[in-house]
Coordinates of C-alpha atoms in Angstrom, one line a residue:
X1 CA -10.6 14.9 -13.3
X2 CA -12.5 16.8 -15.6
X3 CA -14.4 14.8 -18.5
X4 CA -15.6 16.3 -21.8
X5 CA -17.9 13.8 -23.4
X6 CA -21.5 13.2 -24.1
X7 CA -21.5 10.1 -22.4
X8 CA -25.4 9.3 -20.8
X9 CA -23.5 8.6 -17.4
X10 CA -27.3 8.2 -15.9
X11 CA -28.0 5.6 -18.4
X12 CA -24.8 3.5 -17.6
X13 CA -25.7 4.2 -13.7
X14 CA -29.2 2.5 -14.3
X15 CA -28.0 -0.2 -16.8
X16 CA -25.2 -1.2 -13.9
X17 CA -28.5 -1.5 -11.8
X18 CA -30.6 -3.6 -13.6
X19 CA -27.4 -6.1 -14.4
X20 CA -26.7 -6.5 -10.4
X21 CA -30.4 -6.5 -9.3
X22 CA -30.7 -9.4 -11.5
X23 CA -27.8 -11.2 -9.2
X24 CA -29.5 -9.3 -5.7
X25 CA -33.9 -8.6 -6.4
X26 CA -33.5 -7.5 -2.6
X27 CA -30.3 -5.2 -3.4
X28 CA -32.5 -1.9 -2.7
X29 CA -33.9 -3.1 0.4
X30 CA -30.3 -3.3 1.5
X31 CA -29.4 0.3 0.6
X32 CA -32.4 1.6 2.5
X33 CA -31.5 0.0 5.5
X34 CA -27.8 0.9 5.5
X35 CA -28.7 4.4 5.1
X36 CA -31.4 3.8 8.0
X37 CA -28.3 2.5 10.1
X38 CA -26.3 5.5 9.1
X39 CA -28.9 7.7 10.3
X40 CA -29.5 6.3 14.0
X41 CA -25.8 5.9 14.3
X42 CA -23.7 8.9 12.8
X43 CA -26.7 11.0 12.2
X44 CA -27.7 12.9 8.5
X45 CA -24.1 14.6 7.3
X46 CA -21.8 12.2 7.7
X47 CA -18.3 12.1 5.8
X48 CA -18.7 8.7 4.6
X49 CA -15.8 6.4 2.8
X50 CA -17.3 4.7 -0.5
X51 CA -15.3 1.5 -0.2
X52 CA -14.9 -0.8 -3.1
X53 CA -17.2 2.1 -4.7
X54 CA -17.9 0.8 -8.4
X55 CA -20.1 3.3 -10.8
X56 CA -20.9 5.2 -7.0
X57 CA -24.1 2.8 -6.2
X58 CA -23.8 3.7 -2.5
X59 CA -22.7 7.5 -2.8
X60 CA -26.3 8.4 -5.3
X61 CA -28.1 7.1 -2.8
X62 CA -26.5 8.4 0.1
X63 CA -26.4 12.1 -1.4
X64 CA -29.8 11.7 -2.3
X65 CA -31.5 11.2 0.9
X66 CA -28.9 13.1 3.0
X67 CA -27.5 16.1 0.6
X68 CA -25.1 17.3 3.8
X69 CA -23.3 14.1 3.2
X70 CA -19.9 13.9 1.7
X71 CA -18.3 10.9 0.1
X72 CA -15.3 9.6 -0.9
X73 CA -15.3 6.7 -3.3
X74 CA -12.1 4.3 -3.5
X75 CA -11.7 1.2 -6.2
X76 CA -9.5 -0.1 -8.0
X77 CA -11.6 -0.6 -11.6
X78 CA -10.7 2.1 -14.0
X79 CA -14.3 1.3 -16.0
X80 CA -16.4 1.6 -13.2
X81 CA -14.4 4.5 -11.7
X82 CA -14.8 6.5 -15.2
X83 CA -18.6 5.8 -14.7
X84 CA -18.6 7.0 -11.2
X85 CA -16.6 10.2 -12.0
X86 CA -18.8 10.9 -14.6
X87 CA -21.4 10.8 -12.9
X88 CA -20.9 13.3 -10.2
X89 CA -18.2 15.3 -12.0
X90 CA -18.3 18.6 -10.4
X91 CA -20.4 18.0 -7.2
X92 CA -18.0 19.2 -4.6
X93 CA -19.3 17.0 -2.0
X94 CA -17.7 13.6 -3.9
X95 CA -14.1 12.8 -4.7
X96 CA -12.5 9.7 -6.2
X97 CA -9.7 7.3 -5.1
X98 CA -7.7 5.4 -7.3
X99 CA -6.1 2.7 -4.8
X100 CA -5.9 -1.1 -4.6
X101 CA -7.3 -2.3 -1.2
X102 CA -4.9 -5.3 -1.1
X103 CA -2.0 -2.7 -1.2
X104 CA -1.1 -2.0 2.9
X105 CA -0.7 1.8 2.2
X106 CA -4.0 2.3 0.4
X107 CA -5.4 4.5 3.0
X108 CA -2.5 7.3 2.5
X109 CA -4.3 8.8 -0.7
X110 CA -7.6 9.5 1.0
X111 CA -8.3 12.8 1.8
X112 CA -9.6 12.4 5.0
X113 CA -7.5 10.4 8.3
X114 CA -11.3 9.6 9.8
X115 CA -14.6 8.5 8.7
X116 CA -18.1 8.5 10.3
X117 CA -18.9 5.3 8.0
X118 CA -17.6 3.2 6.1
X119 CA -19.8 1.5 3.7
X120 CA -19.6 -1.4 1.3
X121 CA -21.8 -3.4 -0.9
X122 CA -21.3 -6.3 -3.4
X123 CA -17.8 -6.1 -3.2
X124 CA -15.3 -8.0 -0.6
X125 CA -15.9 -11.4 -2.1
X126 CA -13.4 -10.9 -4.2
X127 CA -10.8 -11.1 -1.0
X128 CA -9.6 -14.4 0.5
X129 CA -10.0 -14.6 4.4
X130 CA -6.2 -13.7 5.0
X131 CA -6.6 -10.3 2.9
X132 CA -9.8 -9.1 4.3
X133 CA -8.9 -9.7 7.7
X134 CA -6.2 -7.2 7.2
X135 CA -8.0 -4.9 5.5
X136 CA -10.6 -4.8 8.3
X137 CA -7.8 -4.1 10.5
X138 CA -6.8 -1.0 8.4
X139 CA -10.7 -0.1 8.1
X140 CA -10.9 0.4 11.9
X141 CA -8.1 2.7 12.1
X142 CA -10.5 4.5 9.7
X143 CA -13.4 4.6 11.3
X144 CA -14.0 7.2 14.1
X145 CA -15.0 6.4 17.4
X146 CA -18.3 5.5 17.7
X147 CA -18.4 5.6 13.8
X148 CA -19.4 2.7 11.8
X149 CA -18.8 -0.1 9.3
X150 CA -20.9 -1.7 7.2
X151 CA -20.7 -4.7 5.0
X152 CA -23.1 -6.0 2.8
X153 CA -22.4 -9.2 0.6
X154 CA -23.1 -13.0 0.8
X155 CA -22.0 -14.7 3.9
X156 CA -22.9 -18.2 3.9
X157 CA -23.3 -20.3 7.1
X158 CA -21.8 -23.9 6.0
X159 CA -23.9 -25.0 8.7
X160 CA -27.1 -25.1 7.1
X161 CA -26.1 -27.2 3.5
X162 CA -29.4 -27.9 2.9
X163 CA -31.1 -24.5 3.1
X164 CA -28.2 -23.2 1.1
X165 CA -28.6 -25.5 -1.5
X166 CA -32.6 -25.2 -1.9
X167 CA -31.8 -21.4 -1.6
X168 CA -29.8 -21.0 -4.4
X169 CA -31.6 -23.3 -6.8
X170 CA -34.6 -21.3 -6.6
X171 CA -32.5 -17.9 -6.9
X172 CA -30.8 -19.4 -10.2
X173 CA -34.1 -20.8 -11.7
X174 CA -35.7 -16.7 -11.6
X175 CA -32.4 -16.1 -12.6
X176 CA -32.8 -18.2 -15.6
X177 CA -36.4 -16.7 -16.1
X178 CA -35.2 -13.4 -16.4
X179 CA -31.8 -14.0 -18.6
X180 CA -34.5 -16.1 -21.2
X181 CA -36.5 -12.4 -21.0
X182 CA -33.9 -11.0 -21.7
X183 CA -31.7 -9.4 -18.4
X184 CA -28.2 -8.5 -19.3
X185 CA -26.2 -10.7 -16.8
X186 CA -22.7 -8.7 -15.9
X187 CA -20.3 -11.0 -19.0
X188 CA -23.1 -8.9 -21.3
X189 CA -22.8 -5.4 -19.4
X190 CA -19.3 -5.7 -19.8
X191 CA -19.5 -6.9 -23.4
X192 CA -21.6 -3.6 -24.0
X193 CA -19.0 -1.8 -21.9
X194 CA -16.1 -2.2 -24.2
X195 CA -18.2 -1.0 -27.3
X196 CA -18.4 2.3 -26.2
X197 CA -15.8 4.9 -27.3
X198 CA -15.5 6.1 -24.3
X199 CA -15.5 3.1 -21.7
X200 CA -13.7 1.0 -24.2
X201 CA -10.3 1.5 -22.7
X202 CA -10.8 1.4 -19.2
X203 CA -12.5 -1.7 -19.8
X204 CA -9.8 -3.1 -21.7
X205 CA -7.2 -2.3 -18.6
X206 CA -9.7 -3.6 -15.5
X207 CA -9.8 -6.7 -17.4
X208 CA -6.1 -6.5 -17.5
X209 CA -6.1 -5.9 -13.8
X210 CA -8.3 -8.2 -13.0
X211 CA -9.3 -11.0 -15.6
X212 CA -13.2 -12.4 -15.7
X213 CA -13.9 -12.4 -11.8
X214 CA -11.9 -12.9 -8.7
X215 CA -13.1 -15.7 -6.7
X216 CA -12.4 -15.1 -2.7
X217 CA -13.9 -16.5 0.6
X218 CA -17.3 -16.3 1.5
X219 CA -17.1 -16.6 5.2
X220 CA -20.3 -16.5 7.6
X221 CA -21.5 -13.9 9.4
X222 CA -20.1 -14.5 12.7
X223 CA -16.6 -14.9 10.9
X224 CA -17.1 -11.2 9.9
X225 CA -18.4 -10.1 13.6
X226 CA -15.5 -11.9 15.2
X227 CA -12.7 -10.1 13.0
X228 CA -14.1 -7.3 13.2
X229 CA -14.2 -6.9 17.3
X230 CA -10.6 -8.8 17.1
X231 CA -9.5 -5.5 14.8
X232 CA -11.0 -3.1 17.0
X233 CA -14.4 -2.7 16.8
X234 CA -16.7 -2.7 20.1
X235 CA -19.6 -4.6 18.6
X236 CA -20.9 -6.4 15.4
X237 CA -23.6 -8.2 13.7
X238 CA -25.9 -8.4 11.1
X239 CA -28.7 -5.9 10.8
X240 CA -30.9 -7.0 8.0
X241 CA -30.4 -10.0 5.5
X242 CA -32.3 -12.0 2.7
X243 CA -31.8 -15.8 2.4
X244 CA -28.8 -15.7 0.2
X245 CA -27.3 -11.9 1.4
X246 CA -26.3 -10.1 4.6
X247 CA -25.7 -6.4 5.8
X248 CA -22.8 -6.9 8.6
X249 CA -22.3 -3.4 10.6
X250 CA -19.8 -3.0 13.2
X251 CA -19.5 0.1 15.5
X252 CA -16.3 1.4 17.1

C-alpha cells in the first residue's frame, strides 16, 4: 500500500507509547527481554510474525536492534494498521496483514507457512478462553520447530486476591497522578485520533469493528503454559513479569 500524506507517522508512533506506558511503566523492560529471548532462542535474523501488531510496537523495536530481521504484522484495526504502514512504508523487510484472528482461516493470507517467533504484546485479552485456546492451536502450526512464542499481557493468578487487590490500587493511584498531570489515557488518544484527516476514517470503522474495548479472559499463567504444551508446544512458562504483567514464551 503506498501512502501519500504528510502525516508525522513518528509522532503518532511515540504518542501511542506514552498513552500505553501510562497503562504498563514496565512495558519497555518487557520488549527488551523478549527480544533477549529471541536472541538465545532463534538467534539475530529471525522471520518473525507481528501478532495482534497495532501501530508495529514490536516490529520498531525488533528491526532496530536486529536489522536482518523480517516481520510480518497481522491485526485486525484499520487505525492502528494505517499507523503501522505508515510507518515503515517502503522498508522491504515489513509487510502487513489485514486478518481477524478469531476467523479459523486467518493464517492463509500470510506470506510465510513458518515462523521463527511469534510475538505478542498488550493484545490477547481481548479473546475469551474458548477463542484463544484455538488460536494457540493455529499459532503452533505456525511456529517452526524449535521456534518460539511469546506472549506478553496480564495474567492474573486468582489465587493470590489480596496481592492482586493491593497491586492494582497502587497502579491506579500513579495512574491517577499522572492523568491529573496530564497523560492522555487511550479514550483521549483515540479522541485525538479521529480529528486527524487522515486517521479519521479508519478510526471511525475500528470503532465500527470493535466498539469501546473488548473485554475477554484474563487467565493465569499456568492456564497459558498448559494450552500451549496441550496445542503442541514442548515447553512453557513465564520468563520475566512485573506485579500486575507477564511475558509467557513457549518453545516448539
Amino acid at each position: 500500500m503506498t501512502t501519500t500524506t504528510t502525516t508525522d507517522w513518528q509522532a503518532w508512533q511515540r504518542s501511542w507509547d506514552r498513552q500505553q506506558e501510562w497503562y504498563m511503566p514496565d512495558r519497555e523492560e518487557r520488549f527488551r527481554i523478549m527480544l533477549d529471548m529471541v536472541e538465545a532462542l532463534v538467534g539475530r535474523a529471525p522471520r518473525v510474525l507481528d501478532l495482534a501488531c497495532g501501530t508495529g510496537s514490536i516490529t520498531a523495536r525488533l528491526l532496530a536492534r536486529f536489522p536482518d530481521a523480517v516481520s510480518t504484522g497481522v491485526d485486525l484495526d484499520p487505525a492502528l494498521l494505517t499507523i503501522a504502514r505508515g510507518t515503515f512504508e517502503g522498508d522491504e523487510r515489513v509487510s502487513f496483514v489485514t486478518a481477524d484472528l478469531k476467523d479459523p482461516t486467518w493464517t492463509s493470507a500470510l506470506p510465510h507457512a513458518s515462523y521463527d517467533a511469534v510475538l505478542t504484546a498488550t493484545a490477547l485479552h481481548w479473546l475469551h478462553e474458548g477463542p484463544l485456546a484455538a488460536l494457540y492451536g493455529r499459532i503452533a502450526g505456525l511456529v517452526r520447530e524449535g521456534g518460539v512464542f511469546m506472549n506478553a499481557d496480564r495474567m492474573a493468578d486468582r489465587d493470590t486476591p489480596r496481592i492482586n487487590a493491593a497491586e492494582r490500587a497502587l497502579r491506579h493511584a500513579r495512574m491517577d497522578e499522572a492523568k491529573a498531570a496530564g497523560v492522555t489515557d487511550w479514550a483521549e488518544w483515540w479522541r485525538l485520533a479521529a480529528q486527524d484527516p487522515v486517521l479519521a476514517g479508519p478510526t471511525a470503522r475500528r470503532f465500527e469493528i470493535f466498539g469501546e474495548h473488548a473485554d475477554g479472559d484474563v487467565p493465569s499463567a499456568a492456564w497459558h503454559a498448559g494450552v500451549l504444551r496441550e496445542k503442541g508446544f514442548a515447553e512453557a512458562r513465564p520468563v520475566w513479569c512485573s506485579p500486575s504483567d507477564t511475558l509467557l514464551l513457549a518453545l516448539r
